Amino acid sequence: MLVDHDALHKQIVLRAQKGNLVLGVTYGGKCVVDQLIVQGKQVLAESENVFTGVDISGNRLTSVDSFGDSVVSVGKDNLTISGIRYGNENFEVEERWNFTGVEESIRWSIERTYRGEAIADEVLLPHWTFPSISTWTAAILGTGGVAWFKLFDSVHATYAVHTNSVTFWDADIGSSLRIVARAQQGQHVAVRFTRLPGDQMCCSFAVTHTELAPRYDPEFHRRRFLTDREDAWSSQPVSGKVSVEYELTAIDYNAEYDRGTIKHFDKKAIAMLMNTVARVGVIDRNLHGSNSWRTPFGPVCLHEQFIAQIGLALDGEEYLKSYKQTLDYYKDHAIGPEGRVKARWAYTCEDAMPGTCDALGFYEAQWGYLLDSNCDYVTNVAELFDLTGDIDWVRGQKEACERALGFLLKRDTDGDGLVEMMTDSHMQRKGSDWIDVIWASHRNAFVNAKLYYALTCWSEVEELLGDSPRASAYRDLSLSLKETFNKSTNKGGFWDRENRWYVYWLDKDNSVHGNNLVIPVNFMAIAYGICDVQERRTAILDRIEAEMKKENLFAWPLCMFSFAAGEGMEFQFPFPNYENGDIFLAWGEVGVRAYASHDPRIAVKYIDRLLAKYREDGLAFQRYSRLTQKGLGDDILANNCLTIVGLFRNICGIQPKHNRLSLDPHITKDLAGTIIKYIWRGQSYAIHLLNDGCEVSVQCFTLRSSKPFAVKEEGGKLEYFCADSMRPAMVLQINQRTPVYLAIEVWEKNGTRKRWSERCPSPGLRIAHRILDLAAGKEYQVLQNGKLFRSLRADDNGNIDFETTGGSDPPQVFEIHMMEA
């Protein structure tokens, strides 16, 4: 760090040794940071700037009005200002500021001593003021969430959150400022963002001995967003000492969040959408959902199976880490002893079924028992485990997931594999799932489709945790569910033979309801593998697309035709309105998944249309009118991003698993040449999409195949997985970092044909090979360019080992053959 100290004028300029960050500090009569230059741009307001302080009894005491003589000490790579004192005759604060340079960053530590005791209305440690609400587009938070300043649409609009990390970014020029707070053990960090009069914006950090609680509403103390007030945090006693260190770093936003080279699609719009819309459902630490913190009553819906999936496309460690913590919180507080997962959490209890809202804010929705929260909890745990590979964490979730599944499975009262809802008839006027004001009852295809997916996902986790009997039981239950689900409606299933689609539900009297081509039901049946009869899949998808073309819709609606009278709440009629036919973007991922293998051109078309709509209005709405295709509702939903999640998961084919990065792309020809930069387990993988397959590069390895495969690289060892196998088929280990290129030509998962080419220009490089999953005890020949290279016997585990050397150009072709007895 370079230090320029003007003792005469009491001004200091600090420059990061590397990077693009400059801090200016003025002391003497006041002590403030009044200059902050990020990538050549001054980002602080002309007045106020950055200061520390505390609000007590309506008085703001700050370092702007410090008294006494501060002492400045300049070291080789640090600077200290001590004796910073401010306050009044009743209460005084003393601080010591220290600045240290660490490569591209500047670390600012603040040690504060309260001279006395008081009740603080707010702690400012420190308070940052920016010249405009548009200085920054948004701030990505350590929770994985975002403060999106577009949503601060009134003076004094305030968002308060428990986080220690804030990354401001400007979409126009790509500059970014990251602030990471590190408080002493036992002390707590919180942040408040506010739109100030004159359209300025402030960010105020607080460091306290006890965790700050929201001030509002008086009865609940859960509200994180205020439309016209700044006092978001409750008052708190202050005394003694607190200390915190802030690491300030100017980063290149475009490089930091670069997704690679994306052909055909608007790469900037994708990045913007994922770092705004996709993150607004993280209300705070321990509170992840789809509904944004901006929503008036601030609900978190636990009956959504796609919250972990959003992390797949975000590809950010902070979201995944924070969501693990959230699911642990739900495990401890949202699941009853009998296994019921409460459906929602909110700022208030206004949306709650009477008598169900607990002290923490979890409750059953007023519309009915939404039973999909049970299966969705399990699905999110399983999919988050795939994204993180944290076996210890998922083991800690085992009992809770089993209870959640058990609660639902007990509702299969007739043993046919389908679980029944709490209501027997739509005439009881209660919802039972995400489509909450449609009166789905008894045999609900929506909930049972989600349950099928949860059972298939969780059975794999049980197997990995060593509980094979339970894994087998869950697989058997899923098969039973699938069999009955696919039966025709006159036999107790959901298939309508005349219309050639799945219906939504059957009342207990076997009457058929929701026979109006409900999109989520039919997409989930296909995407989750319940419907595996190609003729049925084609009939459903072709019919949906034909209807979409008639109206030229930009995205899929909840249903193609109207529910019948009495099947939903009165204000759903006339069609189309709200959940009776409006456009909700939450089902974009399953839609893209369903079409990806059927006709990826259709999926790509709706991805294009979603991005066009994002450029038009930002997708900052709850839903879209079917009639006008304009945004509606103040309940802004993060799940509006799910079509883009579908792009990454199903078109680009990026599907992380607990022990491998699985790749199964379904691209159109104009996407060929796309290179996705994907960070998995701390390593950067370059995924190159080709017309005839996929190529992935990681460290010094490059592997190519025309068929689905998976890879994992660690410590100079590359594991290749064939198709969807959980065990590697081949492992390569090298003794030095030098390029190795492989192309899989033939690899039969359960067969004997295995052939690949291999090129390594570096002479003398030793490449150790292990081929797995062969027949134990059998003799095998390894051929190199058609000639015998080795004869080997597979060991008791079905493995053979051999070694080659580099210096091969052109590529060498290897084959494995079992010798005849």
mmCIF file of C-alpha atoms in Angstrom, residues 416 443 484 487-493 497 506:
data_model
loop_
_atom_site.group_PDB
_atom_site.id
_atom_site.type_symbol
_atom_site.label_atom_id
_atom_site.label_comp_id
_atom_site.label_asym_id
_atom_site.label_seq_id
_atom_site.Cartn_x
_atom_site.Cartn_y
_atom_site.Cartn_z
ATOM 1 C CA ASP A 416 -51.640 -47.495 -4.579
ATOM 2 C CA ARG A 443 -55.383 -37.255 -5.562
ATOM 3 C CA THR A 484 -50.570 -45.456 -10.753
ATOM 4 C CA LYS A 487 -52.975 -44.996 -15.381
ATOM 5 C CA SER A 488 -55.980 -43.495 -17.105
ATOM 6 C CA THR A 489 -58.382 -41.420 -15.039
ATOM 7 C CA ASN A 490 -61.035 -44.137 -15.054
ATOM 8 C CA LYS A 491 -58.530 -46.414 -13.285
ATOM 9 C CA GLY A 492 -57.452 -43.932 -10.626
ATOM 10 C CA GLY A 493 -54.546 -42.346 -12.488
ATOM 11 C CA ARG A 497 -56.850 -40.728 -22.957
ATOM 12 C CA LEU A 506 -59.293 -36.418 -8.789
#
